[in-house]
Coordinates of C-alpha atoms in Angstrom, one line a residue:
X1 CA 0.0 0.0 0.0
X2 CA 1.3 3.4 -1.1
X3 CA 1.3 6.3 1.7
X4 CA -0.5 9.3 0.4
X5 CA 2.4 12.0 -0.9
X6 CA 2.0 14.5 2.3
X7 CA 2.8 11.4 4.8
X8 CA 6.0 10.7 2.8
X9 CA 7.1 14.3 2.9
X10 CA 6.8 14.2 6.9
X11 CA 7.8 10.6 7.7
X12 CA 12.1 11.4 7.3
X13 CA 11.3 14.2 10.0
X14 CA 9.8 12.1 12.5
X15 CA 12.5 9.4 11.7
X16 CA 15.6 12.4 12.2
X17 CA 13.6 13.6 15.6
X18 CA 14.0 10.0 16.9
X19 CA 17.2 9.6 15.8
X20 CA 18.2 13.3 17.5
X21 CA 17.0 12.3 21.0
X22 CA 18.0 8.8 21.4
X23 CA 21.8 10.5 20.4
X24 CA 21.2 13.3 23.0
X25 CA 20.5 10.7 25.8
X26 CA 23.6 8.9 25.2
X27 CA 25.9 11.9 25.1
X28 CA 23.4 12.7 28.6
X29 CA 24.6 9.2 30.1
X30 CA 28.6 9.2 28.9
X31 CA 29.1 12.9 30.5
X32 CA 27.6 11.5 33.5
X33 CA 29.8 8.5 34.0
X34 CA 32.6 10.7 32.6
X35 CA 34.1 11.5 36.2
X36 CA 37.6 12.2 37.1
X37 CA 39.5 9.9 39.8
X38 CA 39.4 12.3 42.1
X39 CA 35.6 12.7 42.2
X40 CA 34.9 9.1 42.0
X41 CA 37.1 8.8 45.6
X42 CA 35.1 11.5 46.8
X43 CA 32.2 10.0 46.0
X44 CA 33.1 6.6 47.6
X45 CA 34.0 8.4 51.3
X46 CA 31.4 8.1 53.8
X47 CA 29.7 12.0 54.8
X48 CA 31.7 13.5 57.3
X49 CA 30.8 12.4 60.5
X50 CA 27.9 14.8 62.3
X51 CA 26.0 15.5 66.4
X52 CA 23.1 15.0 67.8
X53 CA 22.7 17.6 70.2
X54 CA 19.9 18.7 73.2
X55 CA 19.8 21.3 75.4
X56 CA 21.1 21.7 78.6
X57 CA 18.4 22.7 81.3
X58 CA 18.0 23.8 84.8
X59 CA 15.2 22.7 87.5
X60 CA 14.1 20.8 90.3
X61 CA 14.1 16.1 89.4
X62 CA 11.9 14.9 91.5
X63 CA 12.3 10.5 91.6
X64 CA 8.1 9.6 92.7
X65 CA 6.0 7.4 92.4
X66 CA 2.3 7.9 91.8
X67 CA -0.4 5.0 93.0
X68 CA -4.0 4.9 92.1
X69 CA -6.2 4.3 95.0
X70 CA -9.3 4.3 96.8
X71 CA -10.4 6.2 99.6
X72 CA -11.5 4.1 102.9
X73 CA -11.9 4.4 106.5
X74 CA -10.0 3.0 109.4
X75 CA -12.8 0.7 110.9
X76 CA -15.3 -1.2 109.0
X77 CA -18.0 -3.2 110.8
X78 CA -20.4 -5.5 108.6
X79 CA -24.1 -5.7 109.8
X80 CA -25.8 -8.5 109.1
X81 CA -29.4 -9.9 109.2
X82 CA -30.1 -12.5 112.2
X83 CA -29.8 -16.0 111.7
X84 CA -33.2 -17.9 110.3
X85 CA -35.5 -18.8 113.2
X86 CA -39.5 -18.9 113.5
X87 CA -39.8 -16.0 111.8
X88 CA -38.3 -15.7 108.3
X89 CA -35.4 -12.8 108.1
X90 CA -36.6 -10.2 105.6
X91 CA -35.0 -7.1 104.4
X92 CA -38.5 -4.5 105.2
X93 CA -36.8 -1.0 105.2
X94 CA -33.6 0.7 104.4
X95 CA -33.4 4.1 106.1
X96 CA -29.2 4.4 105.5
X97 CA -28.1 5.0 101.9
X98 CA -24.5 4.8 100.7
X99 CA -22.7 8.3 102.1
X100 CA -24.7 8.5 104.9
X101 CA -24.1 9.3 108.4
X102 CA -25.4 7.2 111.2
X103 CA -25.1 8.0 114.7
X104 CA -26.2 6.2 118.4
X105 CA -29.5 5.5 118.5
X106 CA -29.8 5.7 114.7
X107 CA -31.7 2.7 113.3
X108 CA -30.0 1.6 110.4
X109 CA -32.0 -1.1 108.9
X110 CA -35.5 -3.2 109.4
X111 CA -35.7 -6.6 109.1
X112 CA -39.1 -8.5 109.2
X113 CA -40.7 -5.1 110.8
X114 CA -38.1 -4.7 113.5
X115 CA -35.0 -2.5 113.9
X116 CA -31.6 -2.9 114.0
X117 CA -30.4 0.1 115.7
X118 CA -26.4 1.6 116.5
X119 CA -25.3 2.1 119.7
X120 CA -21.6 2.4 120.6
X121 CA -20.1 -0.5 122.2
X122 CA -16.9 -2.8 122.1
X123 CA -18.5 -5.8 121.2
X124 CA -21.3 -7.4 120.1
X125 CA -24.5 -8.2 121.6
X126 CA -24.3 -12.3 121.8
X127 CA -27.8 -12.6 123.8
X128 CA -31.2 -11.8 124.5
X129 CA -31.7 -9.2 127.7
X130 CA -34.6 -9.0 129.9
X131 CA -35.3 -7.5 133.6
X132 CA -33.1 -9.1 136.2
X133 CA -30.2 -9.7 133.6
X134 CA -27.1 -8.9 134.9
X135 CA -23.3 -9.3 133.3
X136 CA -20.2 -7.1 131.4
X137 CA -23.3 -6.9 128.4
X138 CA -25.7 -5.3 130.2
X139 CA -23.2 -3.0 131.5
X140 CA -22.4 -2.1 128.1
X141 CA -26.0 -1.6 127.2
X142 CA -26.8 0.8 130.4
X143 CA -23.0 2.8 129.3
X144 CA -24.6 3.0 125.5
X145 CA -27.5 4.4 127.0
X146 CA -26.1 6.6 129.8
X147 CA -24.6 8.6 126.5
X148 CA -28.2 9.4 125.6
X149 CA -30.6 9.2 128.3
X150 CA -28.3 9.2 131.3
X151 CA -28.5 5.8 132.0
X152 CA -26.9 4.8 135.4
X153 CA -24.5 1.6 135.0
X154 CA -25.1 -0.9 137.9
X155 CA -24.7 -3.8 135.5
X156 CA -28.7 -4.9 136.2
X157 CA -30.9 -4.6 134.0
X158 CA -33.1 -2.5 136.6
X159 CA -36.6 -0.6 136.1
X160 CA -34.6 2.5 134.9
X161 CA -32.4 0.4 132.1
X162 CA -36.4 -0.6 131.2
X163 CA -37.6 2.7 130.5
X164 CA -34.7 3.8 128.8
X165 CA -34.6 1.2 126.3
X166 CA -38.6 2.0 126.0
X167 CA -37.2 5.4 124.7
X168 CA -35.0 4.9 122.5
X169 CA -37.3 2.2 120.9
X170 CA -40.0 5.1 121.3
X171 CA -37.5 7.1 119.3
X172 CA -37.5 5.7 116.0
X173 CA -41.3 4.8 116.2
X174 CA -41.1 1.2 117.3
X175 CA -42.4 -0.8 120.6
X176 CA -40.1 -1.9 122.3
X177 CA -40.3 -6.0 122.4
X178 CA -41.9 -7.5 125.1
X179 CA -41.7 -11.8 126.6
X180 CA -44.8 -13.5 126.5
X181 CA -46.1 -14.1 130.2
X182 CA -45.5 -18.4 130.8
X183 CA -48.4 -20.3 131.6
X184 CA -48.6 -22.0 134.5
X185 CA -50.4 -25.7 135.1
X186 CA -51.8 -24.3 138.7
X187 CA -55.3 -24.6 138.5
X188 CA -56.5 -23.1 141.8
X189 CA -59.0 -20.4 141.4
X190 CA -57.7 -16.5 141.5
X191 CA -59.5 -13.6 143.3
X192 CA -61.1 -11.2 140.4
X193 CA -59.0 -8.6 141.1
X194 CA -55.7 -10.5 140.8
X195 CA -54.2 -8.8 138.1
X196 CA -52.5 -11.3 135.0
X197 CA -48.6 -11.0 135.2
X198 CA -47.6 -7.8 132.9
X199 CA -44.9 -8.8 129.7
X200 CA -41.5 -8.2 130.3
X201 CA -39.3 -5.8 128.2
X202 CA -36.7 -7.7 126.0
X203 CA -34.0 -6.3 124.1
X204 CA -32.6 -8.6 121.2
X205 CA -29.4 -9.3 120.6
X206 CA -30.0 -9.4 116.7
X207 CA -31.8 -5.6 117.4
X208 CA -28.9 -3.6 118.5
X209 CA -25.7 -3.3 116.5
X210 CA -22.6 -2.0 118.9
X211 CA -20.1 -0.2 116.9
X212 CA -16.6 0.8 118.4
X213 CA -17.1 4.1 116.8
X214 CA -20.1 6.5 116.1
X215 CA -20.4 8.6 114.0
X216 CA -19.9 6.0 111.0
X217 CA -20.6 6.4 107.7
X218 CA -22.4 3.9 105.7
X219 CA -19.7 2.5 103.3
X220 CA -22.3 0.1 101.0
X221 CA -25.6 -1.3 101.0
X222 CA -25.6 -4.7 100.6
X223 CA -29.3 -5.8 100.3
X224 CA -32.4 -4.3 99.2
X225 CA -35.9 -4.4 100.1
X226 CA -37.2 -7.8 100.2
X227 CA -33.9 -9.7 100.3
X228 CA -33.4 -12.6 102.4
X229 CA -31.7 -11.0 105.5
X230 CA -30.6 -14.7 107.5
X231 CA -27.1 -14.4 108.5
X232 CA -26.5 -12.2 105.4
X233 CA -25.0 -8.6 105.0
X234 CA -27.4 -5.8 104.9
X235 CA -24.9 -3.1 104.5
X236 CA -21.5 -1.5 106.3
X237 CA -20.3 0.9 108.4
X238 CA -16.7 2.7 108.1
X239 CA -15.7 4.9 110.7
X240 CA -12.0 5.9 112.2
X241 CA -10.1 8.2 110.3
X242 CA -9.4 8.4 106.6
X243 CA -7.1 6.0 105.0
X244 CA -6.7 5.4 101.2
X245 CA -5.5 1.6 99.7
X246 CA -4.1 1.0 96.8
X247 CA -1.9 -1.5 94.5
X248 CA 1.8 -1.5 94.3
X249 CA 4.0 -3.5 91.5
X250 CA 7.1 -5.5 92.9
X251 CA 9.4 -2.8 91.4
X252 CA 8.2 0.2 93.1
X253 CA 8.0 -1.7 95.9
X254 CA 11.9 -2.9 95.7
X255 CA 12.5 1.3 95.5
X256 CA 10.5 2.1 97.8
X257 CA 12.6 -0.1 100.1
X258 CA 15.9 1.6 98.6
X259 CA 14.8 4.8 99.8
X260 CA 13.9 4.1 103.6
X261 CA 12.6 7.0 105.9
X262 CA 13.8 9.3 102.7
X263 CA 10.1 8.7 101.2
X264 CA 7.5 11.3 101.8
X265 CA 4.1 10.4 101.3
X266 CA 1.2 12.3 100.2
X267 CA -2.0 12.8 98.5
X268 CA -2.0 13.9 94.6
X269 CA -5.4 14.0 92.7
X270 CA -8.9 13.4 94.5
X271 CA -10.7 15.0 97.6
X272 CA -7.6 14.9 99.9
X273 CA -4.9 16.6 97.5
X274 CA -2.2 17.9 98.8
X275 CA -2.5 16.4 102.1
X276 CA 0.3 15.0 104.1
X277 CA 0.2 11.1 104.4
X278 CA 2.0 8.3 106.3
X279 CA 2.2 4.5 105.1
X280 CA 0.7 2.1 107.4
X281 CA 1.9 -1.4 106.2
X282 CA 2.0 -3.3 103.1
X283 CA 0.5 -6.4 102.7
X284 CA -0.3 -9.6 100.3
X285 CA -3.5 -9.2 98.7
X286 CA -6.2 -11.9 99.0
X287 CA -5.9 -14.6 96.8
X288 CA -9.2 -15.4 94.4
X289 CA -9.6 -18.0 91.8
X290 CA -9.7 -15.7 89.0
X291 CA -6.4 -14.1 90.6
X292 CA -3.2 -16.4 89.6
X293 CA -0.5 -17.3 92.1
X294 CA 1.8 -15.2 90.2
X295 CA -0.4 -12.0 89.8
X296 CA -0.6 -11.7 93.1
X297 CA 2.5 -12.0 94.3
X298 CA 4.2 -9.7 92.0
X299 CA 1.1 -7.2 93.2
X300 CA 1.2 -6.0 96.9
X301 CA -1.8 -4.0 98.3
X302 CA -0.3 -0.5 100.3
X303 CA -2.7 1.5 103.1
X304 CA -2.1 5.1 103.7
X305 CA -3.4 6.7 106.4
X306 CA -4.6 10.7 105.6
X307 CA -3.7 13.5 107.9
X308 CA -5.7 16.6 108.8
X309 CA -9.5 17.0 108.9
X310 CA -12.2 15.5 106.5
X311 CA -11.9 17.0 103.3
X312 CA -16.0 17.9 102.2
X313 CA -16.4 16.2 99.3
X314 CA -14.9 12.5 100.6
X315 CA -16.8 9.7 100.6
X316 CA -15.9 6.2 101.1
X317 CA -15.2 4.5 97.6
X318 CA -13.9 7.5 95.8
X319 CA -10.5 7.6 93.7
X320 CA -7.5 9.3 95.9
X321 CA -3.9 9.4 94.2
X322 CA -1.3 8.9 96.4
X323 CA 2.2 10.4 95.7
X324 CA 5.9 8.7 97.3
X325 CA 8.3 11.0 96.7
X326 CA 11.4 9.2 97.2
X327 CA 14.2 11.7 96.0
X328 CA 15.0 15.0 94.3
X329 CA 17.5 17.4 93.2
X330 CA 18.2 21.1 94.6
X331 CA 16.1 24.0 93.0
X332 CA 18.6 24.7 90.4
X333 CA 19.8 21.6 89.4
X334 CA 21.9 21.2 85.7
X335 CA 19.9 18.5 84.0
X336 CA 20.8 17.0 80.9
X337 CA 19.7 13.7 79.1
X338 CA 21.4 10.4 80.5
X339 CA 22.5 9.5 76.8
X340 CA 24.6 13.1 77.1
X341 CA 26.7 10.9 80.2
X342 CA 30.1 9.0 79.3
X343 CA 32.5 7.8 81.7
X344 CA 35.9 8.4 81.0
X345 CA 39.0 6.0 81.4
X346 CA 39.7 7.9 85.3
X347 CA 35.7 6.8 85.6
X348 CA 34.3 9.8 85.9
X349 CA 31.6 11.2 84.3
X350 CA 31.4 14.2 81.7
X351 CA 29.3 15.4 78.9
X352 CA 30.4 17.4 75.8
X353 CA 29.5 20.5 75.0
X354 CA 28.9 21.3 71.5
X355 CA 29.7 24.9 70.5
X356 CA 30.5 27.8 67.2
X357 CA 34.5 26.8 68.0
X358 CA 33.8 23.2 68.8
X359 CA 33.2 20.3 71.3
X360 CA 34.8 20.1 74.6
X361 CA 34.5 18.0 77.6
X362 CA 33.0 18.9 81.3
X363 CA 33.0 17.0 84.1
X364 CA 29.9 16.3 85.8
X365 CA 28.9 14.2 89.1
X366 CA 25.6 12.8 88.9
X367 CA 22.9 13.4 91.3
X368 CA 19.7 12.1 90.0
X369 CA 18.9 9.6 87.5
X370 CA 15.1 10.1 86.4
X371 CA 13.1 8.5 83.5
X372 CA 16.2 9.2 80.9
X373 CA 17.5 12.2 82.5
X374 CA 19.7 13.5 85.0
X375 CA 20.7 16.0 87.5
X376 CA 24.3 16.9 87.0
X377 CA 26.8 19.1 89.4
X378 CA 29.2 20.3 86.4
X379 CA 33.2 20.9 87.4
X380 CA 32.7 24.2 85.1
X381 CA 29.5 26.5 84.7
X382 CA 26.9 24.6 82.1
X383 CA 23.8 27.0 81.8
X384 CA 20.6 26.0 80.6
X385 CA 20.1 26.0 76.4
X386 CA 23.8 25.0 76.1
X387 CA 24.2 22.2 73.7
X388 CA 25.4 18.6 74.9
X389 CA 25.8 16.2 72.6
X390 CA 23.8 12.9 72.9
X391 CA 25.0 10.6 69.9
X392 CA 26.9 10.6 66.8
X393 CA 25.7 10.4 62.9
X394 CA 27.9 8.5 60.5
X395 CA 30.5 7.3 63.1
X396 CA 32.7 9.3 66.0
X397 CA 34.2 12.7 65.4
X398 CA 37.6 10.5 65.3
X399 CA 36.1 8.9 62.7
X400 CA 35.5 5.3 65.5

């Protein structure tokens, strides 16, 4: 097939462009191969060797450590429901709610229609008391009352001890309880007017709840309106002073031990910040069967105990930070990155000190060592936003 004429009048310029550029890419490629021996050494050196540098600055390193705990009291007394009997133990009311404050006298729960109400005491009541009783309990009853009604303790429970434990049962809007009369077989006849023998006031055990310390303030609620209340928790009481508990690791534990009476304790974030604190002990936490063996023995379980007056907005439960401080540096202090250290072949340290007319080395004795830096005392003066070099690009400036 014959091109038409005006494609073979353009067809030897397309061919002499092609021809043109693929000449002018290999002149392109010869000139740049086409290097002296000098430049082809230089181009086979490594770069010259460069610094890594940071700045020098001046402060206060403080070494801490900061544990996340929870806020609790001293003393914490568990109230539970009375064991089953004739009368199935029912959770009725629930006067206390979580934050409250209860107080002698106070009734903190009802169960099956009768109260369980706080008194201070050392122990708990262990039995039923009636008229006539006498004994170290009813002693304690008469003092718990004595607070409130002026009581007398003789250690009988007298006619007075009777209509004091009327009131306070009057109090809160209950009768006191009160012995069924015994019957008795005699079957002689009785003048009209003999009057039947009157009930007897009785206090049970499982109706008063002695507490070491009142006020308390209700830590939880355990149960809830018609709950099964036999020999179960119904709720808690904290009371003592403020004390916060909270999980520490094996390794803060090991410093903690480096640093002795040096560690200061005291509160960081939550309602007690700022607040002076002491440690109280360490001890093992409880094992569970979702805890392993291992778990819990590389995690320890610290109580702090808070100084100073209760802070407004602290409940029982809440998050309290607790700081250890357990070193730090002067106000002041030169502090420079720990990769800025080397140890020289006399063993001491230095750092060097990059500058316009070069690097030089100062000796430095090391105070602090912090999270990657450190607080220096330097043999000449090193102020802050001087350079220090911290590693090397491309090899050593003696080309190691």
């Amino acid at each position: 097939m014959r091109l038409p004429p005006e494609r073979r009048r353009t067809w030897p310029w397309i061919v002499l462009c092609v021809l043109l550029a693929a000449a002018t890419a290999s002149s392109w490629i010869v000139a740049s191969r086409a290097r002296t021996e000098q430049q082809r050494a230089a181009l086979s050196e490594p770069p010259p060797p460069s610094v890594v540098t940071a700045r020098v600055e001046t402060g206060e390193l403080v070494d801490e450590i900061v544990l996340e705990g929870v806020l609790g009291r001293e003393n914490t007394v568990v109230v539970k429901g009375p064991p089953a009997g004739g009368v199935r133990p029912v959770v009725t009311s629930l006067p206390m709610r979580s934050g409250d404050v209860a107080d002698a006298g106070d009734v903190l729960a009802e169960v099956s229609g009768r109260p369980v109400i706080a008194l201070k005491g050392a122990f708990p009541a262990y039995r039923d008391l009636t008229a006539g009783d006498t004994g170290r309990d009813v002693r304690q009853l008469q003092t718990a009352l004595g607070d409130l009604y002026g009581t007398p303790v003789t250690g009988t429970f007298d006619a007075r001890t009777v209509a004091d434990v009327k009131r306070l049962y009057q109090r809160n809007g209950y009768r006191a309880a009160e012995s069924e009369p015994e019957a008795t077989p005699d079957e002689t006849p009785k003048p009209e007017k003999e009057k039947e023998a009157e009930p007897e006031v009785v206090v049970p055990a499982a109706e008063l709840s002695f507490l070491k310390r009142l006020p308390a303030t209700v830590a939880a609620v355990s149960r809830k309106v018609g709950d099964d209340a036999a020999g179960q928790a119904v709720l808690s009481l904290a009371s003592g002073g403020w004390q916060v508990t909270a999980r520490i690791g094996a390794d803060d534990e090991e410093r903690l031990d480096r640093a002795g009476d040096r560690a200061a304790w005291s509160m960081g974030d939550g309602p007690f910040d700022g607040r002076k604190a002491t440690l109280r002990g360490i001890a093992d936490l409880p094992r569970t069967e979702s805890r392993q063996d291992e778990e819990a023995a590389a995690t320890r379980q610290c109580t702090v105990r808070v100084s100073g007056k209760t802070a407004a907005d602290a409940r029982v439960g809440a998050g309290q930070q607790v700081t250890v401080t357990l070193s730090r540096s002067p106000e002041g202090t030169v502090v420079v990155p720990v990769s800025a250290l080397w140890t020289g072949s006399d063993g001491r340290s230095a750092v060097t000190v990059a500058g316009p007319s070069g690097q030089r080395s100062v000796p430095v004795e090391v105070v602090l060592t912090v999270a990657g830096r450190a607080a220096v005392e330097p043999a000449e003066d090193l102020p802050a936003g001087t350079d220090v070099v911290v590693a090397f690009r491309n090899g050593t400036p003696d080309g190691g």
